[in-house]
XYZ file of C-alpha atoms in Angstrom:
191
model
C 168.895 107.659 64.547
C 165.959 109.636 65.230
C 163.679 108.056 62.252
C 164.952 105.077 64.085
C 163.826 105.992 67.466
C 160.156 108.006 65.652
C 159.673 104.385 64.188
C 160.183 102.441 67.173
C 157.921 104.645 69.000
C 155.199 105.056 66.225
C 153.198 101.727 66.833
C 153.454 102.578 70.507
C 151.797 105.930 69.904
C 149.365 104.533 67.356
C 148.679 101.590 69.673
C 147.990 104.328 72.790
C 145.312 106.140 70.352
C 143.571 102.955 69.445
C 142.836 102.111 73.126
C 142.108 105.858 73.977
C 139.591 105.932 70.804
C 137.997 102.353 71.918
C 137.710 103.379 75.379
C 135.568 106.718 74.733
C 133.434 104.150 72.051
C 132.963 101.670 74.351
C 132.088 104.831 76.801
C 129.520 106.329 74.114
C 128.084 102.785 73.473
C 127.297 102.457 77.166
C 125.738 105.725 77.433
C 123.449 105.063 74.242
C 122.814 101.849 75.934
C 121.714 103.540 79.349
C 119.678 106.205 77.258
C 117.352 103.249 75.947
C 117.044 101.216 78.846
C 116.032 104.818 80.832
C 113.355 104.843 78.016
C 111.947 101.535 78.377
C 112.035 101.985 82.201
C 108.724 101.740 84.331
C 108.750 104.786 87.117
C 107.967 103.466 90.380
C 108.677 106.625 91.937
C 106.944 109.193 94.016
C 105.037 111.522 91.685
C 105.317 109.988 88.624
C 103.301 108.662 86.110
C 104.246 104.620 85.415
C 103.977 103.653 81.614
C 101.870 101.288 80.724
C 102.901 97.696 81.142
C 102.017 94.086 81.182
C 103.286 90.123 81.652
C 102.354 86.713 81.927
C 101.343 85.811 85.791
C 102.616 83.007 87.259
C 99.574 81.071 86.540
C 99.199 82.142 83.027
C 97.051 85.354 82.699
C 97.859 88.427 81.090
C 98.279 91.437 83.671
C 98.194 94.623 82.036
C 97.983 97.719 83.655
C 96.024 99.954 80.999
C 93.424 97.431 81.868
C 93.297 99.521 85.320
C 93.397 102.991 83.761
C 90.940 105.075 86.048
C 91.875 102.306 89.012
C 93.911 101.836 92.071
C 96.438 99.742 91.733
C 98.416 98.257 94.651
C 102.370 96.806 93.166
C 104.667 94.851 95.430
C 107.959 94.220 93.691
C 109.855 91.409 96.301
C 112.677 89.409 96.105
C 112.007 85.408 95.989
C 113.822 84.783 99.155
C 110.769 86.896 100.891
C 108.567 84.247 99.940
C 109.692 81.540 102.349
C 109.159 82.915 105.980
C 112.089 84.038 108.108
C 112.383 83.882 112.249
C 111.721 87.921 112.288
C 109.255 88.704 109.039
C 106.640 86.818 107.543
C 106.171 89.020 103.852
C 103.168 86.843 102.802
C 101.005 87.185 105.790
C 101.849 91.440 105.492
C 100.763 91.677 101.796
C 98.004 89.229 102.498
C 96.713 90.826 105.388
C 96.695 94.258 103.467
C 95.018 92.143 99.892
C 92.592 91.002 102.129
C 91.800 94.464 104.024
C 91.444 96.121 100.196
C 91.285 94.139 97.662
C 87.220 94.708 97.223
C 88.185 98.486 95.649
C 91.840 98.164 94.430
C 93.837 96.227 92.472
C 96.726 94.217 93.295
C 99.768 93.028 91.457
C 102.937 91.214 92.581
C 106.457 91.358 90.821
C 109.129 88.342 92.330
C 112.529 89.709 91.295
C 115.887 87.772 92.373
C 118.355 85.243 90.241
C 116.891 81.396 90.200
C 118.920 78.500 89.345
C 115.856 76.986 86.933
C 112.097 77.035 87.108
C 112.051 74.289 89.428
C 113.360 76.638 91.734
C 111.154 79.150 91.446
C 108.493 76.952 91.411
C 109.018 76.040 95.122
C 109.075 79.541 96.732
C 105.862 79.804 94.922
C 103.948 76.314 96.400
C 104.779 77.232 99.868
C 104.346 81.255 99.871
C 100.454 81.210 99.535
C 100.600 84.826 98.092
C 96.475 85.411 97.142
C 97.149 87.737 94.518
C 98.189 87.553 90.909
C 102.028 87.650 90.554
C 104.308 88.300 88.140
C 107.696 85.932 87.428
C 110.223 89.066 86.895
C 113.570 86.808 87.741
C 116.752 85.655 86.057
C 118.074 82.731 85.790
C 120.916 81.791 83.016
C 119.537 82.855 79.191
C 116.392 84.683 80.667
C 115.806 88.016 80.724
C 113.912 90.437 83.112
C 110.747 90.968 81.679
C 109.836 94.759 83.707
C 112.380 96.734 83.687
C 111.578 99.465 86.497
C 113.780 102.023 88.850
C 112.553 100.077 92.401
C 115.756 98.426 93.561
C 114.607 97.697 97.313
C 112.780 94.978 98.645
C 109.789 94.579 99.560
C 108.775 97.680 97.270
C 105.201 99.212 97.874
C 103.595 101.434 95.579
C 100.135 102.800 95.252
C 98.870 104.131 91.472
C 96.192 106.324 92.232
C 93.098 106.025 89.662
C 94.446 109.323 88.030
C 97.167 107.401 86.749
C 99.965 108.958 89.699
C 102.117 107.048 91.618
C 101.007 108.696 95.517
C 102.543 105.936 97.671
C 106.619 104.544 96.958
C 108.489 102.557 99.771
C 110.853 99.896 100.452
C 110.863 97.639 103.313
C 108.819 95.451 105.535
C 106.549 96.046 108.315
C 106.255 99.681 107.291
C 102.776 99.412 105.590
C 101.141 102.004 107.915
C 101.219 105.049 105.321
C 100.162 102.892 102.763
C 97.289 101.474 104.472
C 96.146 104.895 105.523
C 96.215 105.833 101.757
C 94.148 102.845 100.736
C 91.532 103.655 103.772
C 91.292 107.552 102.128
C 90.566 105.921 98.952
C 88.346 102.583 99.941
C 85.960 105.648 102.220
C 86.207 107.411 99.352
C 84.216 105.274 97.023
């Protein structure tokens, strides 16, 4: 009776190990997976030094950074909803009005983030925003992968790269460009 009861309960047991061992794989796969995307990842953060990185613009250039080593650079990361005009912010006319105020000294670089149906999509945020610098197509849309992959989850992101390579400005939000215009006036009097 008790082989009986040992073999009823073997595949049970056996069963109960399985999932236990393809959980903690599953578990060790994510982590390695985690690991790599952490090394690929651009630091947008306060303090740190961004890798290198580059992608096509919307109108077909190649932007890449190294090609501002020793250079300000100005990066707005913004969702594509931000680039129609709603009744209490207008994004375009902010990061135009600061492009316009700077853009004789420093470098500036847009990244649209969000999920779009198709191109067409995108395509029409982009013919009525009237953005006036070079931008980036960072969405997804159904078999398309992010190109950047970065650690700014907030939108609209503003960061300043100082010229020594340092990232010395990192927000999130709109209307709130008044530290980051008093950094770009230290380093346009500056020059």
């Amino acid at each position: 009776m008790k082989k009986l009861l040992i073999l009823a309960i073997l595949p049970f047991m056996i069963s109960c190990q399985d999932k236990k061992e393809q959980q903690e794989n599953n578990l060790k796969k994510l982590q390695e997976e985690a690991k790599e995307l952490k090394k690929s990842q651009i630091d947008f953060f306060m303090n740190a030094i961004p890798k290198y990185f580059s992608a096509t613009t919307v109108d077909g250039k190649l932007f890449n950074s190294q090609d501002f080593k020793n250079k300000n650079l100005v990066v707005f990361i913004y969702d594509k909803s931000y680039l129609k005009k709603s009744e209490t912010y207008d994004m375009t006319k902010e990061l135009n009005e600061i492009y316009n105020s700077y853009k004789d000294k420093i470098k500036f670089v847009g990244i649209i983030e969000g999920y779009v149906e198709n191109q067409k999509e995108l395509n029409e945020y982009l013919k009525n925003s009237k953005i006036l610098f070079e931008q980036i197509d960072n969405t997804k849309s159904q078999g398309k992968p992010k190109i950047l992959n970065y650690n700014m989850y907030c939108s609209p992101a503003k960061i300043l790269i100082s010229s020594s390579g340092k990232v010395i400005h990192s927000s999130c939000g709109g209307g709130n460009s008044y530290e980051l215009m008093q950094k770009l006036d230290s380093i346009k009097n500056y020059r």
